[in-house]
PDB file of C-alpha atoms in Angstrom:
ATOM      1  CA  MET A   1       0.000   0.000   0.000  1.00 49.00           C
ATOM      2  CA  SER A   2       1.044   3.606  -0.521  1.00 55.00           C
ATOM      3  CA  VAL A   3      -0.315   6.998   0.457  1.00 66.00           C
ATOM      4  CA  ASN A   4      -3.468   7.640  -1.506  1.00 70.00           C
ATOM      5  CA  THR A   5      -2.713   9.503  -4.745  1.00 75.00           C
ATOM      6  CA  ILE A   6      -6.305   9.819  -5.937  1.00 84.00           C
ATOM      7  CA  LYS A   7      -7.228  13.510  -5.978  1.00 90.00           C
ATOM      8  CA  SER A   8     -10.975  13.144  -6.390  1.00 93.00           C
ATOM      9  CA  LEU A   9     -13.565  10.422  -6.746  1.00 96.00           C
ATOM     10  CA  ALA A  10     -17.302  10.492  -7.431  1.00 96.00           C
ATOM     11  CA  GLY A  11     -17.118  14.272  -7.497  1.00 96.00           C
ATOM     12  CA  ILE A  12     -15.536  14.450  -4.033  1.00 97.00           C
ATOM     13  CA  ILE A  13     -12.107  16.008  -3.525  1.00 97.00           C
ATOM     14  CA  ILE A  14      -9.918  13.889  -1.248  1.00 97.00           C
ATOM     15  CA  PRO A  15      -7.891  16.163   1.075  1.00 96.00           C
ATOM     16  CA  ASP A  16      -4.134  16.062   0.457  1.00 94.00           C
ATOM     17  CA  SER A  17      -2.930  18.618   2.979  1.00 96.00           C
ATOM     18  CA  ALA A  18       0.061  17.805   5.184  1.00 96.00           C
ATOM     19  CA  ILE A  19      -2.287  16.816   8.008  1.00 97.00           C
ATOM     20  CA  ALA A  20      -4.398  14.589   5.764  1.00 97.00           C
ATOM     21  CA  THR A  21      -1.338  12.958   4.216  1.00 97.00           C
ATOM     22  CA  GLN A  22       0.271  12.245   7.571  1.00 97.00           C
ATOM     23  CA  ALA A  23      -2.992  10.806   8.890  1.00 98.00           C
ATOM     24  CA  THR A  24      -3.152   8.493   5.882  1.00 97.00           C
ATOM     25  CA  GLU A  25       0.438   7.414   6.498  1.00 97.00           C
ATOM     26  CA  LEU A  26      -0.475   6.422  10.063  1.00 97.00           C
ATOM     27  CA  LEU A  27      -3.431   4.432   8.784  1.00 97.00           C
ATOM     28  CA  LEU A  28      -1.217   2.613   6.301  1.00 97.00           C
ATOM     29  CA  GLU A  29       1.470   1.983   8.917  1.00 97.00           C
ATOM     30  CA  HIS A  30      -0.723   0.675  11.707  1.00 97.00           C
ATOM     31  CA  GLY A  31      -3.870  -0.495   9.929  1.00 97.00           C
ATOM     32  CA  THR A  32      -4.555  -3.036   7.227  1.00 97.00           C
ATOM     33  CA  GLU A  33      -5.536  -2.749   3.592  1.00 97.00           C
ATOM     34  CA  PHE A  34      -9.031  -3.832   4.612  1.00 98.00           C
ATOM     35  CA  ILE A  35      -9.377  -1.028   7.187  1.00 98.00           C
ATOM     36  CA  TYR A  36      -7.751   1.455   4.805  1.00 98.00           C
ATOM     37  CA  ASN A  37     -10.258   0.760   2.035  1.00 98.00           C
ATOM     38  CA  HIS A  38     -13.159   0.884   4.484  1.00 98.00           C
ATOM     39  CA  SER A  39     -11.976   4.197   5.955  1.00 98.00           C
ATOM     40  CA  LEU A  40     -11.602   5.868   2.570  1.00 98.00           C
ATOM     41  CA  ARG A  41     -15.028   4.630   1.500  1.00 98.00           C
ATOM     42  CA  VAL A  42     -16.477   6.030   4.722  1.00 98.00           C
ATOM     43  CA  PHE A  43     -15.027   9.462   3.928  1.00 98.00           C
ATOM     44  CA  LEU A  44     -16.384   9.386   0.397  1.00 98.00           C
ATOM     45  CA  PHE A  45     -19.826   8.133   1.408  1.00 98.00           C
ATOM     46  CA  SER A  46     -19.981  10.703   4.214  1.00 98.00           C
ATOM     47  CA  SER A  47     -19.009  13.470   1.821  1.00 98.00           C
ATOM     48  CA  LEU A  48     -21.545  12.381  -0.777  1.00 98.00           C
ATOM     49  CA  ASN A  49     -24.249  12.482   1.886  1.00 98.00           C
ATOM     50  CA  GLY A  50     -23.115  15.962   2.834  1.00 98.00           C
ATOM     51  CA  LYS A  51     -23.185  17.074  -0.790  1.00 97.00           C
ATOM     52  CA  ARG A  52     -26.601  15.526  -1.408  1.00 97.00           C
ATOM     53  CA  ASN A  53     -28.053  17.306   1.624  1.00 97.00           C
ATOM     54  CA  SER A  54     -26.217  20.599   0.983  1.00 98.00           C
ATOM     55  CA  LEU A  55     -24.497  20.473   4.378  1.00 98.00           C
ATOM     56  CA  GLU A  56     -21.471  22.526   5.297  1.00 98.00           C
ATOM     57  CA  TYR A  57     -18.598  20.596   6.858  1.00 98.00           C
ATOM     58  CA  ASP A  58     -14.833  20.708   7.261  1.00 98.00           C
ATOM     59  CA  ALA A  59     -13.555  18.200   4.702  1.00 98.00           C
ATOM     60  CA  GLU A  60     -10.093  17.925   6.261  1.00 98.00           C
ATOM     61  CA  LEU A  61     -11.465  17.185   9.732  1.00 98.00           C
ATOM     62  CA  LEU A  62     -13.985  14.729   8.323  1.00 98.00           C
ATOM     63  CA  TYR A  63     -11.174  13.006   6.440  1.00 98.00           C
ATOM     64  CA  VAL A  64      -8.948  12.724   9.514  1.00 98.00           C
ATOM     65  CA  ALA A  65     -11.878  11.394  11.537  1.00 98.00           C
ATOM     66  CA  SER A  66     -12.607   8.820   8.843  1.00 98.00           C
ATOM     67  CA  VAL A  67      -8.976   7.740   8.726  1.00 98.00           C
ATOM     68  CA  PHE A  68      -8.758   7.325  12.511  1.00 98.00           C
ATOM     69  CA  HIS A  69     -12.250   5.989  13.189  1.00 98.00           C
ATOM     70  CA  ASP A  70     -11.221   2.306  13.270  1.00 98.00           C
ATOM     71  CA  LEU A  71      -7.576   2.670  14.275  1.00 98.00           C
ATOM     72  CA  GLY A  72      -8.657   1.890  17.824  1.00 98.00           C
ATOM     73  CA  LEU A  73      -9.081  -1.682  16.587  1.00 98.00           C
ATOM     74  CA  THR A  74      -5.365  -1.961  15.814  1.00 98.00           C
ATOM     75  CA  LYS A  75      -2.719  -3.242  18.198  1.00 97.00           C
ATOM     76  CA  HIS A  76      -0.793   0.032  18.106  1.00 97.00           C
ATOM     77  CA  TYR A  77      -3.677   2.191  19.313  1.00 98.00           C
ATOM     78  CA  SER A  78      -5.719  -0.293  21.339  1.00 98.00           C
ATOM     79  CA  SER A  79      -5.865   0.244  25.106  1.00 98.00           C
ATOM     80  CA  PRO A  80      -6.529  -2.523  27.635  1.00 97.00           C
ATOM     81  CA  ASP A  81      -9.733  -1.030  28.984  1.00 97.00           C
ATOM     82  CA  LEU A  82     -11.341   1.624  26.778  1.00 98.00           C
ATOM     83  CA  ARG A  83     -13.883   1.314  23.996  1.00 98.00           C
ATOM     84  CA  PHE A  84     -12.105   1.066  20.657  1.00 98.00           C
ATOM     85  CA  GLU A  85     -13.995   4.156  19.499  1.00 98.00           C
ATOM     86  CA  VAL A  86     -12.449   6.128  22.360  1.00 98.00           C
ATOM     87  CA  ASP A  87      -8.982   4.765  21.570  1.00 98.00           C
ATOM     88  CA  GLY A  88      -9.325   6.003  18.004  1.00 98.00           C
ATOM     89  CA  ALA A  89     -10.715   9.340  19.151  1.00 98.00           C
ATOM     90  CA  ASN A  90      -7.856   9.828  21.606  1.00 98.00           C
ATOM     91  CA  ALA A  91      -5.303   8.991  18.930  1.00 98.00           C
ATOM     92  CA  ALA A  92      -6.819  11.460  16.489  1.00 98.00           C
ATOM     93  CA  ARG A  93      -6.971  14.182  19.133  1.00 98.00           C
ATOM     94  CA  ASP A  94      -3.301  13.683  20.020  1.00 98.00           C
ATOM     95  CA  PHE A  95      -2.389  13.727  16.339  1.00 98.00           C
ATOM     96  CA  LEU A  96      -4.254  16.960  15.627  1.00 98.00           C
ATOM     97  CA  LYS A  97      -3.007  18.570  18.832  1.00 97.00           C
ATOM     98  CA  SER A  98       0.553  17.980  17.618  1.00 96.00           C
ATOM     99  CA  HIS A  99      -0.359  20.051  14.566  1.00 97.00           C
ATOM    100  CA  GLY A 100      -1.595  22.944  16.682  1.00 96.00           C
ATOM    101  CA  LEU A 101      -5.285  22.753  15.818  1.00 97.00           C
ATOM    102  CA  PRO A 102      -7.687  24.621  18.122  1.00 97.00           C
ATOM    103  CA  LYS A 103      -9.565  22.894  20.936  1.00 97.00           C
ATOM    104  CA  GLU A 104     -12.843  23.159  19.047  1.00 98.00           C
ATOM    105  CA  SER A 105     -11.444  21.119  16.156  1.00 98.00           C
ATOM    106  CA  LEU A 106      -9.920  18.559  18.501  1.00 98.00           C
ATOM    107  CA  GLN A 107     -13.248  18.098  20.278  1.00 98.00           C
ATOM    108  CA  LEU A 108     -15.183  17.882  17.023  1.00 98.00           C
ATOM    109  CA  VAL A 109     -12.963  15.118  15.649  1.00 98.00           C
ATOM    110  CA  TRP A 110     -12.982  13.331  19.007  1.00 98.00           C
ATOM    111  CA  ASP A 111     -16.787  13.336  19.054  1.00 98.00           C
ATOM    112  CA  THR A 112     -16.985  12.282  15.408  1.00 98.00           C
ATOM    113  CA  ILE A 113     -14.932   9.160  16.096  1.00 98.00           C
ATOM    114  CA  ALA A 114     -16.111   8.342  19.609  1.00 98.00           C
ATOM    115  CA  LEU A 115     -19.784   8.510  18.615  1.00 98.00           C
ATOM    116  CA  HIS A 116     -19.630   6.820  15.231  1.00 98.00           C
ATOM    117  CA  THR A 117     -21.344   3.669  16.544  1.00 97.00           C
ATOM    118  CA  THR A 118     -23.751   5.462  18.886  1.00 96.00           C
ATOM    119  CA  ILE A 119     -27.122   5.049  17.257  1.00 95.00           C
ATOM    120  CA  GLY A 120     -29.685   7.686  18.135  1.00 96.00           C
ATOM    121  CA  VAL A 121     -27.147  10.315  19.180  1.00 97.00           C
ATOM    122  CA  ALA A 122     -24.500  10.829  16.479  1.00 97.00           C
ATOM    123  CA  GLU A 123     -27.014  11.739  13.784  1.00 97.00           C
ATOM    124  CA  HIS A 124     -28.173  14.706  15.881  1.00 98.00           C
ATOM    125  CA  LYS A 125     -24.721  16.175  16.507  1.00 98.00           C
ATOM    126  CA  GLU A 126     -22.601  18.522  14.383  1.00 98.00           C
ATOM    127  CA  ASN A 127     -22.522  17.914  10.637  1.00 98.00           C
ATOM    128  CA  GLU A 128     -19.138  16.162  10.699  1.00 98.00           C
ATOM    129  CA  VAL A 129     -20.330  13.784  13.423  1.00 98.00           C
ATOM    130  CA  ALA A 130     -23.624  13.056  11.700  1.00 98.00           C
ATOM    131  CA  LEU A 131     -22.027  12.658   8.274  1.00 98.00           C
ATOM    132  CA  MET A 132     -19.377  10.161   9.314  1.00 98.00           C
ATOM    133  CA  TYR A 133     -22.002   8.207  11.236  1.00 98.00           C
ATOM    134  CA  SER A 134     -23.998   8.069   7.987  1.00 98.00           C
ATOM    135  CA  GLY A 135     -20.943   7.058   5.965  1.00 98.00           C
ATOM    136  CA  VAL A 136     -20.142   4.226   8.354  1.00 98.00           C
ATOM    137  CA  GLY A 137     -23.762   3.103   8.309  1.00 98.00           C
ATOM    138  CA  LEU A 138     -23.782   3.074   4.514  1.00 98.00           C
ATOM    139  CA  ASP A 139     -20.588   1.056   4.163  1.00 98.00           C
ATOM    140  CA  VAL A 140     -21.232  -1.402   6.992  1.00 98.00           C
ATOM    141  CA  MET A 141     -24.998  -1.881   6.918  1.00 97.00           C
ATOM    142  CA  GLY A 142     -26.087  -0.363   3.636  1.00 97.00           C
ATOM    143  CA  GLU A 143     -28.058   2.440   5.287  1.00 97.00           C
ATOM    144  CA  GLY A 144     -28.971   4.969   2.595  1.00 96.00           C
ATOM    145  CA  TYR A 145     -27.802   2.630  -0.171  1.00 97.00           C
ATOM    146  CA  GLU A 146     -30.747   3.742  -2.295  1.00 97.00           C
ATOM    147  CA  ASN A 147     -29.353   7.292  -2.345  1.00 96.00           C
ATOM    148  CA  LEU A 148     -26.020   6.190  -3.798  1.00 95.00           C
ATOM    149  CA  SER A 149     -25.918   6.238  -7.582  1.00 96.00           C
ATOM    150  CA  ALA A 150     -24.626   3.148  -9.363  1.00 97.00           C
ATOM    151  CA  LYS A 151     -21.952   5.285 -11.039  1.00 97.00           C
ATOM    152  CA  ASP A 152     -20.611   6.659  -7.762  1.00 97.00           C
ATOM    153  CA  ARG A 153     -20.837   3.261  -6.097  1.00 97.00           C
ATOM    154  CA  GLU A 154     -18.853   1.473  -8.783  1.00 97.00           C
ATOM    155  CA  GLU A 155     -16.253   4.228  -9.004  1.00 97.00           C
ATOM    156  CA  ILE A 156     -15.626   4.125  -5.251  1.00 97.00           C
ATOM    157  CA  ILE A 157     -15.615   0.331  -4.980  1.00 97.00           C
ATOM    158  CA  GLN A 158     -13.184   0.041  -7.872  1.00 97.00           C
ATOM    159  CA  ALA A 159     -10.748   2.406  -6.163  1.00 96.00           C
ATOM    160  CA  PHE A 160     -11.266   1.024  -2.656  1.00 97.00           C
ATOM    161  CA  PRO A 161     -12.518  -2.585  -2.976  1.00 97.00           C
ATOM    162  CA  ARG A 162     -14.757  -4.176  -0.354  1.00 97.00           C
ATOM    163  CA  ASN A 163     -12.782  -7.455  -0.395  1.00 94.00           C
ATOM    164  CA  ASP A 164     -15.476  -9.765   1.014  1.00 96.00           C
ATOM    165  CA  PHE A 165     -16.481  -7.047   3.442  1.00 98.00           C
ATOM    166  CA  LYS A 166     -19.530  -8.839   4.864  1.00 97.00           C
ATOM    167  CA  LYS A 167     -17.422 -11.895   5.645  1.00 97.00           C
ATOM    168  CA  ASN A 168     -14.445 -10.027   7.087  1.00 98.00           C
ATOM    169  CA  ILE A 169     -15.777  -7.003   8.947  1.00 98.00           C
ATOM    170  CA  ILE A 170     -17.220  -8.837  11.973  1.00 98.00           C
ATOM    171  CA  PRO A 171     -13.968 -10.730  12.725  1.00 98.00           C
ATOM    172  CA  THR A 172     -12.086  -7.463  12.154  1.00 98.00           C
ATOM    173  CA  PHE A 173     -14.234  -5.714  14.731  1.00 98.00           C
ATOM    174  CA  PHE A 174     -13.881  -8.580  17.180  1.00 98.00           C
ATOM    175  CA  GLY A 175     -10.114  -8.708  16.825  1.00 97.00           C
ATOM    176  CA  GLY A 176      -9.960  -5.170  18.132  1.00 97.00           C
ATOM    177  CA  PHE A 177     -11.733  -5.803  21.416  1.00 98.00           C
ATOM    178  CA  GLU A 178     -11.700  -9.530  22.108  1.00 97.00           C
ATOM    179  CA  HIS A 179      -9.283  -8.773  24.966  1.00 97.00           C
ATOM    180  CA  LYS A 180     -11.753  -6.322  26.522  1.00 98.00           C
ATOM    181  CA  THR A 181     -15.253  -7.515  25.672  1.00 97.00           C
ATOM    182  CA  GLU A 182     -16.606  -5.687  28.721  1.00 96.00           C
ATOM    183  CA  THR A 183     -16.138  -2.426  26.820  1.00 97.00           C
ATOM    184  CA  THR A 184     -18.984  -3.409  24.487  1.00 97.00           C
ATOM    185  CA  PHE A 185     -21.554  -3.131  27.301  1.00 96.00           C
ATOM    186  CA  GLY A 186     -24.325  -0.780  26.253  1.00 93.00           C
ATOM    187  CA  ASN A 187     -23.360  -0.525  22.581  1.00 94.00           C
ATOM    188  CA  ILE A 188     -23.888  -2.414  19.341  1.00 95.00           C
ATOM    189  CA  LYS A 189     -20.491  -4.116  19.447  1.00 97.00           C
ATOM    190  CA  ALA A 190     -21.891  -6.475  22.082  1.00 96.00           C
ATOM    191  CA  ASP A 191     -23.667  -8.057  19.109  1.00 97.00           C
ATOM    192  CA  VAL A 192     -20.248  -8.806  17.608  1.00 97.00           C
ATOM    193  CA  CYS A 193     -19.166 -10.583  20.792  1.00 97.00           C
ATOM    194  CA  ALA A 194     -22.390 -12.589  20.827  1.00 97.00           C
ATOM    195  CA  PHE A 195     -21.783 -13.579  17.198  1.00 97.00           C
ATOM    196  CA  MET A 196     -18.152 -14.571  17.739  1.00 97.00           C
ATOM    197  CA  ILE A 197     -18.215 -16.131  21.213  1.00 97.00           C
ATOM    198  CA  PRO A 198     -20.379 -19.203  21.881  1.00 95.00           C
ATOM    199  CA  ASN A 199     -22.665 -18.631  24.882  1.00 95.00           C
ATOM    200  CA  PHE A 200     -21.372 -15.096  25.353  1.00 96.00           C
ATOM    201  CA  HIS A 201     -22.901 -13.614  28.507  1.00 93.00           C
ATOM    202  CA  ARG A 202     -23.735  -9.960  28.042  1.00 92.00           C
ATOM    203  CA  LYS A 203     -23.595  -7.592  30.966  1.00 94.00           C
ATOM    204  CA  ASN A 204     -27.182  -6.595  31.664  1.00 93.00           C
ATOM    205  CA  PHE A 205     -28.314  -3.108  32.661  1.00 95.00           C
ATOM    206  CA  CYS A 206     -31.247  -4.431  34.683  1.00 96.00           C
ATOM    207  CA  ASP A 207     -28.897  -6.720  36.614  1.00 95.00           C
ATOM    208  CA  CYS A 208     -26.722  -3.688  37.377  1.00 95.00           C
ATOM    209  CA  ILE A 209     -29.758  -1.962  38.881  1.00 95.00           C
ATOM    210  CA  LEU A 210     -31.018  -4.943  40.880  1.00 95.00           C
ATOM    211  CA  HIS A 211     -27.592  -5.863  42.233  1.00 95.00           C
ATOM    212  CA  SER A 212     -26.429  -2.356  43.111  1.00 97.00           C
ATOM    213  CA  PRO A 213     -25.191  -1.759  46.689  1.00 96.00           C
ATOM    214  CA  TRP A 214     -28.331   0.188  47.566  1.00 96.00           C
ATOM    215  CA  SER A 215     -30.444  -1.559  50.204  1.00 93.00           C
ATOM    216  CA  GLU A 216     -33.727  -0.903  48.404  1.00 86.00           C
TER     217      GLU A 216
END
């Protein structure tokens, strides 16, 4: 793999600033080709949704968020006890902080990554947060597939192939948090654990209430 040299795709300009290029280099160094292709598709799908809905957004920040959004699944960025989304968000924040970006930008990218699997919340946040959530949903679950033209779809898939995505994405997710399955409590990644681990016992919110230290 090499740093992406495609300037635009499906009518979307792919950022090539120093920050964007360095972010891509980190993705290539610590990620996999599978995660790389997924991350670039997420940026493009997010951007197309923004264009279709005439939304204003910071393309560079959206790109960096897309590049980092699954890096929390990788060995280099994975912590022993945090949600992988938070690991990726922390990594992106540290990266952007090293480039001197303002606190508002750091927080926006952090939220965009940390909330990208949080159904019912992310879509109501800032445009960058909502757009990347939509891009992830389109690539992973096909949400909004009907809004994607066949021309744009084929152009993007040719540049960044899915490579048996349906077969490989669940094990890819699981590989990022199989050492800390407790971090999936309360979010959709618990479904991944249940799929991958026979007789997986999910932590239950009602049990937490009923077995709290309160006497009544």
